[in-house]
């Protein structure tokens, strides 16, 4: 099982950038697809981006395509989310998750609150 800790969130003005990190422990990291999700206040959690085990394939929600980039460093057991051109509607708590496939991992967005950790808060001011 993979244990995950997110970091890198903060307050940024619209148009700015942040890079989130998700540090994993456990031997399963390199054989797991990884994904980022977010939940804004009063809204359902949504899928943001995912990456395959090797890092060769990625998948993005339409709302972030062209602005966000997911990457991973298997030597460091870490997955990143580079967020550029941030908008106020990107404000949310961001969580990462591990799964078997970089496409089907998106379905984890429907997992209950007890599945998720603390996440990292991203606030974009207008």
mmCIF file of C-alpha atoms in Angstrom:
data_model
loop_
_atom_site.group_PDB
_atom_site.id
_atom_site.type_symbol
_atom_site.label_atom_id
_atom_site.label_comp_id
_atom_site.label_asym_id
_atom_site.label_seq_id
_atom_site.Cartn_x
_atom_site.Cartn_y
_atom_site.Cartn_z
ATOM 1 C CA UNK A 1 0.000 0.000 0.000
ATOM 2 C CA UNK A 2 1.172 3.522 -0.806
ATOM 3 C CA UNK A 3 1.100 6.305 1.777
ATOM 4 C CA UNK A 4 0.841 9.799 0.280
ATOM 5 C CA UNK A 5 1.614 13.300 1.592
ATOM 6 C CA UNK A 6 0.767 16.386 -0.455
ATOM 7 C CA UNK A 7 2.517 19.750 -0.208
ATOM 8 C CA UNK A 8 3.155 22.946 -2.129
ATOM 9 C CA UNK A 9 -0.183 24.674 -1.901
ATOM 10 C CA UNK A 10 -0.605 28.330 -1.036
ATOM 11 C CA UNK A 11 -2.121 31.670 -1.952
ATOM 12 C CA UNK A 12 -1.359 33.044 -5.409
ATOM 13 C CA UNK A 13 -2.778 35.746 -7.639
ATOM 14 C CA UNK A 14 -4.638 34.884 -10.803
ATOM 15 C CA UNK A 15 -2.181 34.197 -13.585
ATOM 16 C CA UNK A 16 0.438 32.903 -11.181
ATOM 17 C CA UNK A 17 1.970 29.469 -10.761
ATOM 18 C CA UNK A 18 2.382 26.810 -8.103
ATOM 19 C CA UNK A 19 3.959 23.386 -8.050
ATOM 20 C CA UNK A 20 2.389 20.706 -5.907
ATOM 21 C CA UNK A 21 4.258 17.639 -4.719
ATOM 22 C CA UNK A 22 2.995 14.284 -3.571
ATOM 23 C CA UNK A 23 5.544 12.206 -1.688
ATOM 24 C CA UNK A 24 4.879 8.504 -1.503
ATOM 25 C CA UNK A 25 6.168 5.822 0.784
ATOM 26 C CA UNK A 26 5.927 2.140 0.085
ATOM 27 C CA UNK A 27 7.314 -0.133 -2.566
ATOM 28 C CA UNK A 28 4.166 0.108 -4.699
ATOM 29 C CA UNK A 29 4.813 3.648 -5.953
ATOM 30 C CA UNK A 30 6.705 2.750 -9.116
ATOM 31 C CA UNK A 31 4.040 0.260 -10.179
ATOM 32 C CA UNK A 32 1.134 2.615 -9.601
ATOM 33 C CA UNK A 33 -0.445 5.165 -11.831
ATOM 34 C CA UNK A 34 -0.832 8.441 -9.960
ATOM 35 C CA UNK A 35 -3.495 11.097 -10.094
ATOM 36 C CA UNK A 36 -4.348 14.539 -8.763
ATOM 37 C CA UNK A 37 -7.846 15.485 -7.672
ATOM 38 C CA UNK A 38 -9.400 18.592 -6.183
ATOM 39 C CA UNK A 39 -12.413 19.664 -4.228
ATOM 40 C CA UNK A 40 -13.663 23.209 -4.066
ATOM 41 C CA UNK A 41 -15.925 24.353 -1.212
ATOM 42 C CA UNK A 42 -19.458 23.153 -1.749
ATOM 43 C CA UNK A 43 -18.553 21.131 -4.828
ATOM 44 C CA UNK A 44 -17.915 17.502 -5.657
ATOM 45 C CA UNK A 45 -14.360 16.266 -5.851
ATOM 46 C CA UNK A 46 -13.106 16.197 -9.425
ATOM 47 C CA UNK A 47 -10.302 14.565 -11.351
ATOM 48 C CA UNK A 48 -7.499 16.900 -12.433
ATOM 49 C CA UNK A 49 -4.670 14.892 -14.003
ATOM 50 C CA UNK A 50 -3.041 11.472 -14.017
ATOM 51 C CA UNK A 51 0.171 9.828 -15.125
ATOM 52 C CA UNK A 52 1.100 6.277 -16.004
ATOM 53 C CA UNK A 53 3.556 4.155 -14.045
ATOM 54 C CA UNK A 54 6.454 4.974 -16.364
ATOM 55 C CA UNK A 55 5.480 8.612 -16.785
ATOM 56 C CA UNK A 56 5.120 8.208 -20.534
ATOM 57 C CA UNK A 57 1.364 8.793 -20.625
ATOM 58 C CA UNK A 58 -0.698 11.551 -19.070
ATOM 59 C CA UNK A 59 -4.365 12.461 -18.946
ATOM 60 C CA UNK A 60 -5.956 15.807 -18.051
ATOM 61 C CA UNK A 61 -9.342 17.229 -17.279
ATOM 62 C CA UNK A 62 -10.442 19.660 -19.961
ATOM 63 C CA UNK A 63 -10.544 22.474 -17.416
ATOM 64 C CA UNK A 64 -6.777 22.306 -16.820
ATOM 65 C CA UNK A 65 -5.464 21.095 -20.164
ATOM 66 C CA UNK A 66 -2.709 23.366 -21.444
ATOM 67 C CA UNK A 67 -2.203 24.986 -18.027
ATOM 68 C CA UNK A 68 -1.285 22.108 -15.707
ATOM 69 C CA UNK A 69 1.454 19.508 -16.157
ATOM 70 C CA UNK A 70 1.744 16.291 -14.190
ATOM 71 C CA UNK A 71 5.088 14.539 -13.857
ATOM 72 C CA UNK A 72 6.749 11.973 -11.646
ATOM 73 C CA UNK A 73 10.165 10.983 -10.382
ATOM 74 C CA UNK A 74 10.118 7.313 -9.479
ATOM 75 C CA UNK A 75 13.598 7.547 -7.960
ATOM 76 C CA UNK A 76 12.229 10.066 -5.466
ATOM 77 C CA UNK A 77 8.810 8.439 -5.090
ATOM 78 C CA UNK A 78 7.224 11.777 -5.906
ATOM 79 C CA UNK A 79 4.596 13.040 -8.314
ATOM 80 C CA UNK A 80 4.258 16.717 -9.185
ATOM 81 C CA UNK A 81 1.582 19.011 -10.514
ATOM 82 C CA UNK A 82 2.886 22.179 -12.141
ATOM 83 C CA UNK A 83 0.044 24.674 -12.288
ATOM 84 C CA UNK A 84 0.414 27.734 -14.507
ATOM 85 C CA UNK A 85 -2.000 30.508 -15.498
ATOM 86 C CA UNK A 86 -4.003 29.857 -12.360
ATOM 87 C CA UNK A 87 -7.591 31.056 -12.170
ATOM 88 C CA UNK A 88 -9.828 31.754 -9.167
ATOM 89 C CA UNK A 89 -11.867 28.681 -10.120
ATOM 90 C CA UNK A 90 -8.776 26.535 -9.472
ATOM 91 C CA UNK A 91 -9.177 27.279 -5.770
ATOM 92 C CA UNK A 92 -9.601 23.947 -3.994
ATOM 93 C CA UNK A 93 -7.995 21.358 -1.761
ATOM 94 C CA UNK A 94 -5.788 19.189 -3.940
ATOM 95 C CA UNK A 95 -5.177 15.515 -3.184
ATOM 96 C CA UNK A 96 -3.157 12.831 -4.897
ATOM 97 C CA UNK A 97 -3.986 9.164 -5.216
ATOM 98 C CA UNK A 98 -2.438 5.953 -6.497
ATOM 99 C CA UNK A 99 -4.180 3.532 -8.795
ATOM 100 C CA UNK A 100 -3.576 0.783 -11.281
ATOM 101 C CA UNK A 101 -4.300 2.587 -14.557
ATOM 102 C CA UNK A 102 -3.803 6.232 -15.509
ATOM 103 C CA UNK A 103 -7.200 6.388 -17.230
ATOM 104 C CA UNK A 104 -9.406 4.498 -14.790
ATOM 105 C CA UNK A 105 -7.802 6.238 -11.794
ATOM 106 C CA UNK A 106 -10.065 9.194 -12.629
ATOM 107 C CA UNK A 107 -12.996 7.238 -11.147
ATOM 108 C CA UNK A 108 -11.448 7.701 -7.696
ATOM 109 C CA UNK A 109 -13.061 11.145 -7.744
ATOM 110 C CA UNK A 110 -16.201 9.424 -6.438
ATOM 111 C CA UNK A 111 -14.422 7.881 -3.441
ATOM 112 C CA UNK A 112 -15.755 8.921 -0.064
ATOM 113 C CA UNK A 113 -14.122 11.488 2.185
ATOM 114 C CA UNK A 114 -12.552 8.793 4.347
ATOM 115 C CA UNK A 115 -10.432 7.677 1.378
ATOM 116 C CA UNK A 116 -8.564 10.981 1.193
ATOM 117 C CA UNK A 117 -5.803 12.530 3.295
ATOM 118 C CA UNK A 118 -5.270 16.145 4.320
ATOM 119 C CA UNK A 119 -4.508 17.418 0.855
ATOM 120 C CA UNK A 120 -2.988 20.820 0.191
ATOM 121 C CA UNK A 121 -4.967 24.051 -0.120
ATOM 122 C CA UNK A 122 -4.608 26.147 -3.248
ATOM 123 C CA UNK A 123 -6.196 29.594 -3.188
ATOM 124 C CA UNK A 124 -6.161 31.810 -6.263
ATOM 125 C CA UNK A 125 -7.151 35.435 -5.741
ATOM 126 C CA UNK A 126 -8.632 37.580 -8.491
#
